[in-house]
PDB file of C-alpha atoms in Angstrom:
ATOM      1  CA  UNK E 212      -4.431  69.586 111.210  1.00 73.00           C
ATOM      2  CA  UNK E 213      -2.980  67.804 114.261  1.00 71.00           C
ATOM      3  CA  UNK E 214      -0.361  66.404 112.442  1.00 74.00           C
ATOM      4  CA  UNK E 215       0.798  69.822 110.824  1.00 69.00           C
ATOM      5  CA  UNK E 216       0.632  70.743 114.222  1.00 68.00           C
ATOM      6  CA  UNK E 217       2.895  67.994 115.608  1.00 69.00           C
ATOM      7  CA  UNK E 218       5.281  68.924 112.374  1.00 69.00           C
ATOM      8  CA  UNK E 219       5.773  72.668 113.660  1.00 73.00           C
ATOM      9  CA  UNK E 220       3.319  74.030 111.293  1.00 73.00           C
ATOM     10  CA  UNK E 221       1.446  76.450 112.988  1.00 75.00           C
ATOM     11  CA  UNK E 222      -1.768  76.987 109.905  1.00 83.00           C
ATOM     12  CA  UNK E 223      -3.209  74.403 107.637  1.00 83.00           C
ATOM     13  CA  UNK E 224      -5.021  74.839 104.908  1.00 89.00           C
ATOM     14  CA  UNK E 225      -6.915  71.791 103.828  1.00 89.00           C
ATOM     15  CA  UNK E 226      -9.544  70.607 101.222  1.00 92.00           C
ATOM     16  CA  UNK E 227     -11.278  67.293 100.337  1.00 93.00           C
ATOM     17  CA  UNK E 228     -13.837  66.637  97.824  1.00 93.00           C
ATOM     18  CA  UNK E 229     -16.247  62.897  97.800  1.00 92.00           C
ATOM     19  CA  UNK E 230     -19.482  61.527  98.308  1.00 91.00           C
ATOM     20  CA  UNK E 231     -20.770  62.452 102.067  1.00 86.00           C
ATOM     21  CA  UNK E 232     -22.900  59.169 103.390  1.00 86.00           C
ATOM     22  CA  UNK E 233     -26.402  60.640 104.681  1.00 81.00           C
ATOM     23  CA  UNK E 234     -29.327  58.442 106.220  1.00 83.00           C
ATOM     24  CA  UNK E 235     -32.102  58.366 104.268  1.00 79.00           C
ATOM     25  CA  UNK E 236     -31.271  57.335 100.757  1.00 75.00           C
ATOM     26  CA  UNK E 237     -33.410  55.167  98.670  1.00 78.00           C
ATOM     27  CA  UNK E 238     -33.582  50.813  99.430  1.00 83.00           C
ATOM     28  CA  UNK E 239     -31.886  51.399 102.544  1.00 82.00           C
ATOM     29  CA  UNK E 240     -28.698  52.612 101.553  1.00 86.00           C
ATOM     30  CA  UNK E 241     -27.270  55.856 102.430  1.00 87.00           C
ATOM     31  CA  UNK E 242     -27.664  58.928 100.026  1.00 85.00           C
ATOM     32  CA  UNK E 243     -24.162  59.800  98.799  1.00 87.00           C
ATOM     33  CA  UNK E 244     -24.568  63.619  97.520  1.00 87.00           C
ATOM     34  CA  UNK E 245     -20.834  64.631  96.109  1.00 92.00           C
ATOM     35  CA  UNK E 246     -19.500  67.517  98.775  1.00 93.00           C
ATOM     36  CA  UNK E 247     -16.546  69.571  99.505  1.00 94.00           C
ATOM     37  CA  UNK E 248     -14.951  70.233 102.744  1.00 94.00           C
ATOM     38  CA  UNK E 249     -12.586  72.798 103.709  1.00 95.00           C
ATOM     39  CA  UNK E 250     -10.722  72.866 107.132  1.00 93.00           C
ATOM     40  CA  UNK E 251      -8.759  76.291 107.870  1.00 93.00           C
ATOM     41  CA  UNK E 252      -7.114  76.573 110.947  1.00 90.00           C
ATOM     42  CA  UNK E 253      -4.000  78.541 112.517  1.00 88.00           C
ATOM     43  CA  UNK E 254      -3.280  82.124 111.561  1.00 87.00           C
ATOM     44  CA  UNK E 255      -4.190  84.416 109.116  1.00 84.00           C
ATOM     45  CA  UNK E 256      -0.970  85.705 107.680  1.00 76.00           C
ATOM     46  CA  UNK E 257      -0.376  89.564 107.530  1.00 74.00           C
ATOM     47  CA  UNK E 258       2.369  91.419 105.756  1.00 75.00           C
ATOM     48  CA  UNK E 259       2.199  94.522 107.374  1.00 77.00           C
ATOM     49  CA  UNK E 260      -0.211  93.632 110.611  1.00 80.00           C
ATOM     50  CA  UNK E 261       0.285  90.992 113.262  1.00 84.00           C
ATOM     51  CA  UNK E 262      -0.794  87.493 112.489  1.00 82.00           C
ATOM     52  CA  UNK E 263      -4.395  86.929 114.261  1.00 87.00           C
ATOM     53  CA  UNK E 264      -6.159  83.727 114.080  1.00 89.00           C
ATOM     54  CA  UNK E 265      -8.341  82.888 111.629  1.00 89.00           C
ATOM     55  CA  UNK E 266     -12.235  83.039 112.406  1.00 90.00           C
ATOM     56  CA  UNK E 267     -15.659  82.437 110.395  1.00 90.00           C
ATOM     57  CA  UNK E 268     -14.934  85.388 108.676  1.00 90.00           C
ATOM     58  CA  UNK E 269     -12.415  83.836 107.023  1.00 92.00           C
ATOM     59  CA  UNK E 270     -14.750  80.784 105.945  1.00 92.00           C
ATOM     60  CA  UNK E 271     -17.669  82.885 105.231  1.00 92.00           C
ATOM     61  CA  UNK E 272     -14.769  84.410 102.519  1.00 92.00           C
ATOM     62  CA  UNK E 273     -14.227  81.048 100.919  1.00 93.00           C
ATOM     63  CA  UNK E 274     -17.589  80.084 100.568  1.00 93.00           C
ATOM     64  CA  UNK E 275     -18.672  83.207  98.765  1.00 92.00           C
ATOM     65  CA  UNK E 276     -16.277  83.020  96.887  1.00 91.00           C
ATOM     66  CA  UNK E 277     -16.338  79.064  95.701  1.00 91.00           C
ATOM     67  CA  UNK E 278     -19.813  79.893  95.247  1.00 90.00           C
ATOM     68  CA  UNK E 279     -19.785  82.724  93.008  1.00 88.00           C
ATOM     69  CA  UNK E 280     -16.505  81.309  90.481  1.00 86.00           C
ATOM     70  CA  UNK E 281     -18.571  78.131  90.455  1.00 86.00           C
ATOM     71  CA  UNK E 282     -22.010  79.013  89.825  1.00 86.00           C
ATOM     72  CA  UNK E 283     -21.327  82.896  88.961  1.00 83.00           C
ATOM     73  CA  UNK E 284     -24.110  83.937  91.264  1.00 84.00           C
ATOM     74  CA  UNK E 285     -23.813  85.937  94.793  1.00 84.00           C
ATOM     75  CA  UNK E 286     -24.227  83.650  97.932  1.00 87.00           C
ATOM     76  CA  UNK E 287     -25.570  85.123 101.112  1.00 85.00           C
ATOM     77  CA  UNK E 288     -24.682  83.380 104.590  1.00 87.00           C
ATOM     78  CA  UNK E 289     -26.745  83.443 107.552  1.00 86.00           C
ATOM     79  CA  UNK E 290     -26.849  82.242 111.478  1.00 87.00           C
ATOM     80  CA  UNK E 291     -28.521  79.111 111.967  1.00 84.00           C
ATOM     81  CA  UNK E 292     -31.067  78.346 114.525  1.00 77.00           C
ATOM     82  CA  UNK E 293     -29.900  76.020 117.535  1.00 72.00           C
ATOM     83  CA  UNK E 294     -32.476  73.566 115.986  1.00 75.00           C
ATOM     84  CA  UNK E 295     -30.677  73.719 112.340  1.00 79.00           C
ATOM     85  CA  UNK E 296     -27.395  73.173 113.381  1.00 82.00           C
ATOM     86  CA  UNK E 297     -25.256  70.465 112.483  1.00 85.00           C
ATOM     87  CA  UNK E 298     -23.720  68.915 115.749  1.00 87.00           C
ATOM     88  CA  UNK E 299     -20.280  69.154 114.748  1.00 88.00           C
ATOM     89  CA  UNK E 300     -20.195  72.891 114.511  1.00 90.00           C
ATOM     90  CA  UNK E 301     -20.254  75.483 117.778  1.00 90.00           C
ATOM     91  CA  UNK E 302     -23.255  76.495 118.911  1.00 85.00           C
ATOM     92  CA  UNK E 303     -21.872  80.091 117.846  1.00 83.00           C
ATOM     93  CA  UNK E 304     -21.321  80.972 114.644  1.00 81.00           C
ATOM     94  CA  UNK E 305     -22.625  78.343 112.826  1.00 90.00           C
ATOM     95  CA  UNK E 306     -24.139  79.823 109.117  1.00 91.00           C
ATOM     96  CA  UNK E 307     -25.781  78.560 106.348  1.00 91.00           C
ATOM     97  CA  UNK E 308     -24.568  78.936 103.101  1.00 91.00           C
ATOM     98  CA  UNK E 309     -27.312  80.483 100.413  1.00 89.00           C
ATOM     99  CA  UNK E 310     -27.380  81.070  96.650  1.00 86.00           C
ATOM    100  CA  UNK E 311     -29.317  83.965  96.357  1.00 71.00           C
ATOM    101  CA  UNK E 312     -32.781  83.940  94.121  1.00 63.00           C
ATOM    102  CA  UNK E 313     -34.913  87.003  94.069  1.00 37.00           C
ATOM    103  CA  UNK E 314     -34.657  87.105  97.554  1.00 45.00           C
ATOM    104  CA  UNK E 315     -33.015  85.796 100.136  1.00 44.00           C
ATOM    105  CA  UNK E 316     -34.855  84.673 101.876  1.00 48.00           C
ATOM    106  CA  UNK E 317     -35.750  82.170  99.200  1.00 52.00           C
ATOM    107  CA  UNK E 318     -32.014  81.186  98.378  1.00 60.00           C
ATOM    108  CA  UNK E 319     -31.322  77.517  97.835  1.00 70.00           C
ATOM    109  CA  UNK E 320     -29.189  75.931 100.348  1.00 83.00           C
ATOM    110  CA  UNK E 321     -25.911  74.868  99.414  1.00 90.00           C
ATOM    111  CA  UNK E 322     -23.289  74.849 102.503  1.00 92.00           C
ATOM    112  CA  UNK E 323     -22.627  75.208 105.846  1.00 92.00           C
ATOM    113  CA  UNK E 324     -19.821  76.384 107.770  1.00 93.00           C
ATOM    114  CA  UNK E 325     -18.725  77.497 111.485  1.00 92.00           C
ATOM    115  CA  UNK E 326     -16.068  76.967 114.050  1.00 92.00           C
ATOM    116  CA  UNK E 327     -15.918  73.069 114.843  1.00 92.00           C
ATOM    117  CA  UNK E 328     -17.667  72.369 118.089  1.00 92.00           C
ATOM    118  CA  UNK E 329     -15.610  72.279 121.271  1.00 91.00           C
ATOM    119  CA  UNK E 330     -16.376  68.127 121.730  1.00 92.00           C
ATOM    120  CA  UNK E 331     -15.371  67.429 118.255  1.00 91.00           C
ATOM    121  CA  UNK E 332     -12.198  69.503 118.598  1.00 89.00           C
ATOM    122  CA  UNK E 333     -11.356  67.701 121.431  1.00 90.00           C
ATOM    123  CA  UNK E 334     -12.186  63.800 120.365  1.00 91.00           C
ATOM    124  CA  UNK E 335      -9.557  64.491 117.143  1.00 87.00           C
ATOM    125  CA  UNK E 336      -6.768  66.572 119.144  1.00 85.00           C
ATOM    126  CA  UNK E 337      -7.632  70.055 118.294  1.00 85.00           C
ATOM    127  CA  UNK E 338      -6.961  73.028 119.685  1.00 84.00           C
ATOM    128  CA  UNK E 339     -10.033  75.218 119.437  1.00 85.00           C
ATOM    129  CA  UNK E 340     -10.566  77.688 116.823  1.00 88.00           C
ATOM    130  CA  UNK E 341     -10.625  75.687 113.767  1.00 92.00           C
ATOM    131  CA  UNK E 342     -13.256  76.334 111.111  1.00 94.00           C
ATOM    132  CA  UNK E 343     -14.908  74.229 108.203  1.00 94.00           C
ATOM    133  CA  UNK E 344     -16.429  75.037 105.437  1.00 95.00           C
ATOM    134  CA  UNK E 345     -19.165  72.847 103.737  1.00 94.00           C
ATOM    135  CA  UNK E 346     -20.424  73.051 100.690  1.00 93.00           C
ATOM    136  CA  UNK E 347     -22.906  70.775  98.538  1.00 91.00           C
ATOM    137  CA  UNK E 348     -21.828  70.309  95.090  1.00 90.00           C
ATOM    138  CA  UNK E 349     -24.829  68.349  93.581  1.00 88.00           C
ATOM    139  CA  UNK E 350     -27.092  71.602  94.802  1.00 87.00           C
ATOM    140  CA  UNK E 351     -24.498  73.655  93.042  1.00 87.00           C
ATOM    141  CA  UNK E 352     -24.466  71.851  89.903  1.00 85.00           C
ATOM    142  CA  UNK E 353     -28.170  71.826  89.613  1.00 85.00           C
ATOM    143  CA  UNK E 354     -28.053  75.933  89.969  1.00 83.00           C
ATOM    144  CA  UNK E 355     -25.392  75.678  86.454  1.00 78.00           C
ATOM    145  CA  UNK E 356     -22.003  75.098  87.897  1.00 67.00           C
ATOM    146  CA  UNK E 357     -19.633  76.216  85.501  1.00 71.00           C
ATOM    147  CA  UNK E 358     -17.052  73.490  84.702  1.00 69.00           C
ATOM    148  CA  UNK E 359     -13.510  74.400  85.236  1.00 68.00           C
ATOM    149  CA  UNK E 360     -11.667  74.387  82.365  1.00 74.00           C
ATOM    150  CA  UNK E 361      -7.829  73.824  82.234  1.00 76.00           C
ATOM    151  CA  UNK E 362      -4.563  74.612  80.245  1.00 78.00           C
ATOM    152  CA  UNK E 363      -2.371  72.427  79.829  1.00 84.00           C
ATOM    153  CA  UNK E 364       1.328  72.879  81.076  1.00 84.00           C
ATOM    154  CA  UNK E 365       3.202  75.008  78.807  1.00 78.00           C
ATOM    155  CA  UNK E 366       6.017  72.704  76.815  1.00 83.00           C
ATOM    156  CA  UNK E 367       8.863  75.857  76.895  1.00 79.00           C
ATOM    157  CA  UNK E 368       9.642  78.106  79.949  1.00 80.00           C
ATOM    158  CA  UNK E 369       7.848  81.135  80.146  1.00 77.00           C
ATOM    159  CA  UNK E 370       9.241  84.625  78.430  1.00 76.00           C
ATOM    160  CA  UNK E 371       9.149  87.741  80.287  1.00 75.00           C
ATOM    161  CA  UNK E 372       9.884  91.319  78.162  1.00 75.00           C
ATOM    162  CA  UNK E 373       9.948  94.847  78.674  1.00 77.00           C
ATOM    163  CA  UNK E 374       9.017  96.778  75.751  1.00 76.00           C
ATOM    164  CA  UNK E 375       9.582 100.604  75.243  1.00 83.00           C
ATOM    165  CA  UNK E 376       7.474 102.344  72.573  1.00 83.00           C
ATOM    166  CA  UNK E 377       8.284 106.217  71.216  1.00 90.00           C
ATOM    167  CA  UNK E 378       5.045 107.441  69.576  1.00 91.00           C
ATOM    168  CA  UNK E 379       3.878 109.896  68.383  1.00 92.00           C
ATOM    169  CA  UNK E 380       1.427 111.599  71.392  1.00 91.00           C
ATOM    170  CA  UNK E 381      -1.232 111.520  68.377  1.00 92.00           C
ATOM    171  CA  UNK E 382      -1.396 107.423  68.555  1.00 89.00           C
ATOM    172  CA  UNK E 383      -3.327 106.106  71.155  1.00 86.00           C
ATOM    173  CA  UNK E 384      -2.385 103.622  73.631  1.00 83.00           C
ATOM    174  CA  UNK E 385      -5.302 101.194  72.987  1.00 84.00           C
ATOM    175  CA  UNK E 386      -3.968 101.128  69.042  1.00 88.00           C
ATOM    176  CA  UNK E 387      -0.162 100.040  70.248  1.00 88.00           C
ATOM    177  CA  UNK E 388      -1.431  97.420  72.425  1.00 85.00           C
ATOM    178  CA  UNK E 389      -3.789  96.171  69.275  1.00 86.00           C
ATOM    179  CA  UNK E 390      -0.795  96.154  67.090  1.00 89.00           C
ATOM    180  CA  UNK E 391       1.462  94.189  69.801  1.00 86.00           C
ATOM    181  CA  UNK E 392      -1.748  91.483  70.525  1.00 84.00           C
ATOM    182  CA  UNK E 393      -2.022  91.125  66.830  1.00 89.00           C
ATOM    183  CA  UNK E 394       1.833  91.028  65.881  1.00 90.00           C
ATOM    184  CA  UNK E 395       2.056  88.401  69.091  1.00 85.00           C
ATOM    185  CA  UNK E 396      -1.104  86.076  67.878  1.00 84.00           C
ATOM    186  CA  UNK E 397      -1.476  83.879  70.172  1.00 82.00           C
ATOM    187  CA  UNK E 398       2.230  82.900  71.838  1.00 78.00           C
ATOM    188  CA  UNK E 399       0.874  86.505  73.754  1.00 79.00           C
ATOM    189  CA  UNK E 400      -0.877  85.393  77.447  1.00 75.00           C
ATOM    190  CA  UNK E 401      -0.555  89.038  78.383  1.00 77.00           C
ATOM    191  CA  UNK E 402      -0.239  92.390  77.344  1.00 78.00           C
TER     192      UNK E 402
END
């Protein structure tokens, strides 16, 4: 982030996925649960508002949404206690990060997030207001992450068409697109 900001860039917009190193692992070592980190910091673009800078909202908007295309369930985030939270994030606004069960009270922990703490800004050259997102993948695997799955890149440019139909008003709509899907097969990523 400091060195987008040194580069003129006013936002950044970073990730990082890898094993976090925790105290308290078996023989000694540290336990090395797989985690992803999110940093967001800058403005939050608007097209037909003023830029305003980005906030917890913002994070607590990721996280949900990580959450639910990951594990397809609803996440609920909620205040920590001053006793809870991590020492890196401000004292304000500093959540937890929930998969909801029945209830949620009862929601297995999966993430954290909040606006990094003032100190911590400081010791890397922040300015303040920049937010991270935490989230634990192991816990999110164990509640049936769903794997991504990819397409590879298409060998031929893609190929864009506008088609005009004159039917009869007696066909429906839903039969033309049926007959274009089926006439298309599958060179067809869209109709």
């Amino acid at each position: 982030v400091a060195s987008a900001r040194r580069h003129g860039e006013k936002s950044a917009r970073l990730f990082a996925t890898g094993p976090l190193f925790l105290p308290g692992g078996a023989d000694g070592l540290p336990a090395e649960p797989l985690a992803f980190a999110a940093v967001l910091a800058g403005e939050r673009h608007r097209y037909l508002e003023k830029s305003q800078p980005v906030d917890v909202w913002d994070a607590k908007g990721l996280a949900e949404g990580l959450v639910k295309r990951l594990t397809g369930r609803e996440s609920d985030v909620r205040l920590v206690r001053d006793g809870e939270r991590p020492k890196h994030l401000h004292p304000r606004g500093a959540a937890v990060v929930r998969v909801s069960g029945t209830q949620a009270s009862t929601g297995t922990g999966v993430g954290r997030l909040g606006l990094l703490h003032p100190d911590v800004a400081d010791r890397f050259g922040l300015e303040p207001g920049v937010v991270v997102v935490e989230l634990d993948l192991e816990a999110l695997g164990r509640l049936g992450a769903v794997r991504p799955r990819f397409a590879p890149i298409p060998r031929f440019p893609a190929s864009m068409r506008a088609l005009s139909v004159i039917v009869s008003d007696a066909v429906l709509a839903g039969d033309v697109l049926g007959a274009v899907r089926s006439a298309a097969g599958t060179l067809a990523e869209e109709v």
